[in-house]
Amino acid sequence: MDITSGAIGCQHYTSKTCGLIVGDLFQHVADDIAKRKDILQGFRLKLHVRDTKANNGLAGKLMFDLMENGEPKVAIIGPIKSASLEVTGQIAAAYNVIVLSFIALSSDIRNIELFPTLFKVNQDFSVLNPLRIKLMEYFGWKRAGIIAFDDDVTLPVRHFFSVS
Protein backbone atom coordinates (compact mmCIF):
# COMPACT_ATOMS: atom_id res chain seq x y z
CA MET A 1 0.00 0.00 0.00
CA ASP A 2 1.31 3.45 -0.92
CA ILE A 3 1.36 6.52 1.32
CA THR A 4 1.57 9.49 -1.03
CA SER A 5 2.63 12.98 0.01
CA GLY A 6 3.85 16.11 -1.71
CA ALA A 7 6.57 18.66 -1.11
CA ILE A 8 6.33 22.22 -2.35
CA GLY A 9 9.49 24.29 -2.27
CA CYS A 10 11.69 26.56 -4.27
CA GLN A 11 14.98 25.98 -5.97
CA HIS A 12 15.44 29.59 -7.08
CA TYR A 13 14.87 31.58 -3.87
CA THR A 14 18.06 33.28 -2.64
CA SER A 15 20.09 30.08 -2.94
CA LYS A 16 19.98 26.52 -4.14
CA THR A 17 19.75 25.25 -0.56
CA CYS A 18 16.01 25.94 -0.58
CA GLY A 19 15.45 23.33 -3.23
CA LEU A 20 17.82 20.93 -1.53
CA ILE A 21 15.88 21.22 1.73
CA VAL A 22 12.53 20.35 0.23
CA GLY A 23 13.46 18.17 -2.69
CA ASP A 24 16.64 16.27 -1.94
CA LEU A 25 16.42 16.09 1.85
CA PHE A 26 12.87 14.79 2.01
CA GLN A 27 13.50 12.39 -0.85
CA HIS A 28 16.45 10.98 1.11
CA VAL A 29 14.23 10.65 4.18
CA ALA A 30 11.58 8.82 2.15
CA ASP A 31 14.25 6.50 0.71
CA ASP A 32 15.67 5.78 4.17
CA ILE A 33 12.22 5.01 5.55
CA ALA A 34 11.62 2.63 2.63
CA LYS A 35 14.82 0.73 3.48
CA ARG A 36 13.89 0.17 7.13
CA LYS A 37 11.90 -2.86 8.14
CA ASP A 38 10.81 -1.58 11.58
CA ILE A 39 8.56 1.28 10.41
CA LEU A 40 5.73 1.45 7.90
CA GLN A 41 5.77 -2.29 7.29
CA GLY A 42 3.73 -3.12 4.23
CA PHE A 43 3.65 0.52 3.10
CA ARG A 44 5.64 2.47 0.54
CA LEU A 45 6.19 6.20 1.00
CA LYS A 46 5.89 8.17 -2.25
CA LEU A 47 6.92 11.83 -2.44
CA HIS A 48 6.00 14.22 -5.27
CA VAL A 49 8.18 17.36 -5.26
CA ARG A 50 7.22 20.63 -7.00
CA ASP A 51 9.38 23.76 -7.49
CA THR A 52 7.56 27.07 -6.85
CA LYS A 53 10.44 29.16 -8.23
CA ALA A 54 9.72 31.51 -5.28
CA ASN A 55 6.41 32.53 -6.89
CA ASN A 56 3.33 32.54 -4.62
CA GLY A 57 0.85 32.20 -7.48
CA LEU A 58 2.79 29.29 -8.92
CA ALA A 59 2.80 27.69 -5.45
CA GLY A 60 -1.02 27.79 -5.49
CA LYS A 61 -1.16 26.32 -8.99
CA LEU A 62 1.25 23.53 -8.07
CA MET A 63 -0.75 22.80 -4.93
CA PHE A 64 -3.94 22.37 -6.99
CA ASP A 65 -1.97 20.15 -9.37
CA LEU A 66 -0.77 17.97 -6.49
CA MET A 67 -4.27 17.69 -5.03
CA GLU A 68 -6.14 17.05 -8.27
CA ASN A 69 -3.73 14.74 -10.10
CA GLY A 70 -2.28 11.36 -9.25
CA GLU A 71 -2.87 9.47 -6.05
CA PRO A 72 -4.57 11.22 -3.12
CA LYS A 73 -2.00 12.94 -0.89
CA VAL A 74 -2.07 12.54 2.90
CA ALA A 75 0.26 15.47 3.61
CA ILE A 76 2.21 18.30 2.03
CA ILE A 77 5.64 19.43 3.23
CA GLY A 78 6.44 23.11 2.78
CA PRO A 79 6.50 25.59 1.17
CA ILE A 80 9.40 27.55 2.58
CA LYS A 81 8.17 31.11 1.89
CA SER A 82 5.53 32.43 4.27
CA ALA A 83 3.46 34.08 1.53
CA SER A 84 3.40 30.82 -0.45
CA LEU A 85 2.34 28.94 2.67
CA GLU A 86 -0.55 31.38 3.15
CA VAL A 87 -1.81 30.37 -0.32
CA THR A 88 -1.14 26.62 -0.18
CA GLY A 89 -2.25 26.25 3.45
CA GLN A 90 -5.75 27.45 2.58
CA ILE A 91 -5.92 25.14 -0.44
CA ALA A 92 -4.82 22.17 1.68
CA ALA A 93 -7.61 22.87 4.16
CA ALA A 94 -10.18 22.61 1.36
CA TYR A 95 -8.84 19.12 0.60
CA ASN A 96 -8.47 18.20 4.30
CA VAL A 97 -4.75 17.53 3.79
CA ILE A 98 -2.12 18.18 6.46
CA VAL A 99 0.54 20.79 5.68
CA LEU A 100 3.82 20.55 7.58
CA SER A 101 5.58 23.90 7.80
CA PHE A 102 9.16 23.82 9.01
CA ILE A 103 10.57 27.22 7.99
CA ALA A 104 7.82 29.75 7.14
CA LEU A 105 7.64 32.42 9.86
CA SER A 106 4.58 34.54 9.10
CA SER A 107 2.33 35.33 12.03
CA ASP A 108 -0.59 35.48 9.57
CA ILE A 109 -0.72 31.68 9.42
CA ARG A 110 -1.77 31.39 13.08
CA ASN A 111 -5.46 31.76 12.15
CA ILE A 112 -6.84 28.28 12.88
CA GLU A 113 -10.01 28.98 10.89
CA LEU A 114 -8.05 29.69 7.70
CA PHE A 115 -5.39 27.03 8.33
CA PRO A 116 -7.05 24.16 10.22
CA THR A 117 -4.75 21.49 8.73
CA LEU A 118 -1.47 23.41 9.16
CA PHE A 119 1.12 21.99 11.54
CA LYS A 120 4.11 24.25 12.28
CA VAL A 121 7.31 23.01 13.88
CA ASN A 122 8.77 26.50 14.32
CA GLN A 123 7.61 29.67 16.05
CA ASP A 124 6.68 32.89 14.30
CA PHE A 125 8.38 36.17 15.14
CA SER A 126 5.43 37.58 17.06
CA VAL A 127 6.10 35.10 19.88
CA LEU A 128 9.24 37.11 20.65
CA ASN A 129 7.42 40.45 20.98
CA PRO A 130 6.84 40.24 24.78
CA LEU A 131 10.53 39.39 25.20
CA ARG A 132 11.56 42.39 23.10
CA ILE A 133 9.36 44.69 25.19
CA LYS A 134 10.77 43.31 28.47
CA LEU A 135 14.30 43.75 27.15
CA MET A 136 13.58 47.38 26.23
CA GLU A 137 12.00 48.02 29.64
CA TYR A 138 14.90 46.36 31.49
CA PHE A 139 17.50 48.57 29.81
CA GLY A 140 15.28 51.66 29.86
CA TRP A 141 15.27 51.96 26.11
CA LYS A 142 12.63 54.20 24.56
CA ARG A 143 13.55 53.37 20.98
CA ALA A 144 15.05 50.36 19.26
CA GLY A 145 16.02 49.66 15.69
CA ILE A 146 16.52 46.60 13.59
CA ILE A 147 18.28 45.88 10.33
CA ALA A 148 15.99 43.93 8.03
CA PHE A 149 15.63 42.92 4.42
CA ASP A 150 12.53 43.50 2.34
CA ASP A 151 11.38 39.89 2.32
CA ASP A 152 8.65 37.83 3.93
CA VAL A 153 10.97 36.47 6.63
CA THR A 154 11.85 39.82 8.24
CA LEU A 155 8.61 41.70 7.55
CA PRO A 156 6.96 40.58 10.84
CA VAL A 157 9.95 41.93 12.78
CA ARG A 158 9.86 45.23 10.88
CA HIS A 159 6.12 45.44 11.54
CA PHE A 160 6.66 45.02 15.29
CA PHE A 161 9.00 48.00 15.45
CA SER A 162 6.68 50.18 13.37
CA VAL A 163 3.70 49.67 15.71
CA SER A 164 3.27 52.53 18.18
C-alpha positions as a Python dict, from the first residue, in 0.01 Angstrom:
ca = {
    (1, 'M'): (0, 0, 0),
    (2, 'D'): (131, 345, -92),
    (3, 'I'): (136, 652, 132),
    (4, 'T'): (157, 949, -103),
    (5, 'S'): (263, 1298, 1),
    (6, 'G'): (385, 1611, -171),
    (7, 'A'): (657, 1866, -111),
    (8, 'I'): (633, 2222, -235),
    (9, 'G'): (949, 2429, -227),
    (10, 'C'): (1169, 2656, -427),
    (11, 'Q'): (1498, 2598, -597),
    (12, 'H'): (1544, 2959, -708),
    (13, 'Y'): (1487, 3158, -387),
    (14, 'T'): (1806, 3328, -264),
    (15, 'S'): (2009, 3008, -294),
    (16, 'K'): (1998, 2652, -414),
    (17, 'T'): (1975, 2525, -56),
    (18, 'C'): (1601, 2594, -58),
    (19, 'G'): (1545, 2333, -323),
    (20, 'L'): (1782, 2093, -153),
    (21, 'I'): (1588, 2122, 173),
    (22, 'V'): (1253, 2035, 23),
    (23, 'G'): (1346, 1817, -269),
    (24, 'D'): (1664, 1627, -194),
    (25, 'L'): (1642, 1609, 185),
    (26, 'F'): (1287, 1479, 201),
    (27, 'Q'): (1350, 1239, -85),
    (28, 'H'): (1645, 1098, 111),
    (29, 'V'): (1423, 1065, 418),
    (30, 'A'): (1158, 882, 215),
    (31, 'D'): (1425, 650, 71),
    (32, 'D'): (1567, 578, 417),
    (33, 'I'): (1222, 501, 555),
    (34, 'A'): (1162, 263, 263),
    (35, 'K'): (1482, 73, 348),
    (36, 'R'): (1389, 17, 713),
    (37, 'K'): (1190, -286, 814),
    (38, 'D'): (1081, -158, 1158),
    (39, 'I'): (856, 128, 1041),
    (40, 'L'): (573, 145, 790),
    (41, 'Q'): (577, -229, 729),
    (42, 'G'): (373, -312, 423),
    (43, 'F'): (365, 52, 310),
    (44, 'R'): (564, 247, 54),
    (45, 'L'): (619, 620, 100),
    (46, 'K'): (589, 817, -225),
    (47, 'L'): (692, 1183, -244),
    (48, 'H'): (600, 1422, -527),
    (49, 'V'): (818, 1736, -526),
    (50, 'R'): (722, 2063, -700),
    (51, 'D'): (938, 2376, -749),
    (52, 'T'): (756, 2707, -685),
    (53, 'K'): (1044, 2916, -823),
    (54, 'A'): (972, 3151, -528),
    (55, 'N'): (641, 3253, -689),
    (56, 'N'): (333, 3254, -462),
    (57, 'G'): (85, 3220, -748),
    (58, 'L'): (279, 2929, -892),
    (59, 'A'): (280, 2769, -545),
    (60, 'G'): (-102, 2779, -549),
    (61, 'K'): (-116, 2632, -899),
    (62, 'L'): (125, 2353, -807),
    (63, 'M'): (-75, 2280, -493),
    (64, 'F'): (-394, 2237, -699),
    (65, 'D'): (-197, 2015, -937),
    (66, 'L'): (-77, 1797, -649),
    (67, 'M'): (-427, 1769, -503),
    (68, 'E'): (-614, 1705, -827),
    (69, 'N'): (-373, 1474, -1010),
    (70, 'G'): (-228, 1136, -925),
    (71, 'E'): (-287, 947, -605),
    (72, 'P'): (-457, 1122, -312),
    (73, 'K'): (-200, 1294, -89),
    (74, 'V'): (-207, 1254, 290),
    (75, 'A'): (26, 1547, 361),
    (76, 'I'): (221, 1830, 203),
    (77, 'I'): (564, 1943, 323),
    (78, 'G'): (644, 2311, 278),
    (79, 'P'): (650, 2559, 117),
    (80, 'I'): (940, 2755, 258),
    (81, 'K'): (817, 3111, 189),
    (82, 'S'): (553, 3243, 427),
    (83, 'A'): (346, 3408, 153),
    (84, 'S'): (340, 3082, -45),
    (85, 'L'): (234, 2894, 267),
    (86, 'E'): (-55, 3138, 315),
    (87, 'V'): (-181, 3037, -32),
    (88, 'T'): (-114, 2662, -18),
    (89, 'G'): (-225, 2625, 345),
    (90, 'Q'): (-575, 2745, 258),
    (91, 'I'): (-592, 2514, -44),
    (92, 'A'): (-482, 2217, 168),
    (93, 'A'): (-761, 2287, 416),
    (94, 'A'): (-1018, 2261, 136),
    (95, 'Y'): (-884, 1912, 60),
    (96, 'N'): (-847, 1820, 430),
    (97, 'V'): (-475, 1753, 379),
    (98, 'I'): (-212, 1818, 646),
    (99, 'V'): (54, 2079, 568),
    (100, 'L'): (382, 2055, 758),
    (101, 'S'): (558, 2390, 780),
    (102, 'F'): (916, 2382, 901),
    (103, 'I'): (1057, 2722, 799),
    (104, 'A'): (782, 2975, 714),
    (105, 'L'): (764, 3242, 986),
    (106, 'S'): (458, 3454, 910),
    (107, 'S'): (233, 3533, 1203),
    (108, 'D'): (-59, 3548, 957),
    (109, 'I'): (-72, 3168, 942),
    (110, 'R'): (-177, 3139, 1308),
    (111, 'N'): (-546, 3176, 1215),
    (112, 'I'): (-684, 2828, 1288),
    (113, 'E'): (-1001, 2898, 1089),
    (114, 'L'): (-805, 2969, 770),
    (115, 'F'): (-539, 2703, 833),
    (116, 'P'): (-705, 2416, 1022),
    (117, 'T'): (-475, 2149, 873),
    (118, 'L'): (-147, 2341, 916),
    (119, 'F'): (112, 2199, 1154),
    (120, 'K'): (411, 2425, 1228),
    (121, 'V'): (731, 2301, 1388),
    (122, 'N'): (877, 2650, 1432),
    (123, 'Q'): (761, 2967, 1605),
    (124, 'D'): (668, 3289, 1430),
    (125, 'F'): (838, 3617, 1514),
    (126, 'S'): (543, 3758, 1706),
    (127, 'V'): (610, 3510, 1988),
    (128, 'L'): (924, 3711, 2065),
    (129, 'N'): (742, 4045, 2098),
    (130, 'P'): (684, 4024, 2478),
    (131, 'L'): (1053, 3939, 2520),
    (132, 'R'): (1156, 4239, 2310),
    (133, 'I'): (936, 4469, 2519),
    (134, 'K'): (1077, 4331, 2847),
    (135, 'L'): (1430, 4375, 2715),
    (136, 'M'): (1358, 4738, 2623),
    (137, 'E'): (1200, 4802, 2964),
    (138, 'Y'): (1490, 4636, 3149),
    (139, 'F'): (1750, 4857, 2981),
    (140, 'G'): (1528, 5166, 2986),
    (141, 'W'): (1527, 5196, 2611),
    (142, 'K'): (1263, 5420, 2456),
    (143, 'R'): (1355, 5337, 2098),
    (144, 'A'): (1505, 5036, 1926),
    (145, 'G'): (1602, 4966, 1569),
    (146, 'I'): (1652, 4660, 1359),
    (147, 'I'): (1828, 4588, 1033),
    (148, 'A'): (1599, 4393, 803),
    (149, 'F'): (1563, 4292, 442),
    (150, 'D'): (1253, 4350, 234),
    (151, 'D'): (1138, 3989, 232),
    (152, 'D'): (865, 3783, 393),
    (153, 'V'): (1097, 3647, 663),
    (154, 'T'): (1185, 3982, 824),
    (155, 'L'): (861, 4170, 755),
    (156, 'P'): (696, 4058, 1084),
    (157, 'V'): (995, 4193, 1278),
    (158, 'R'): (986, 4523, 1088),
    (159, 'H'): (612, 4544, 1154),
    (160, 'F'): (666, 4502, 1529),
    (161, 'F'): (900, 4800, 1545),
    (162, 'S'): (668, 5018, 1337),
    (163, 'V'): (370, 4967, 1571),
    (164, 'S'): (327, 5253, 1818),
}
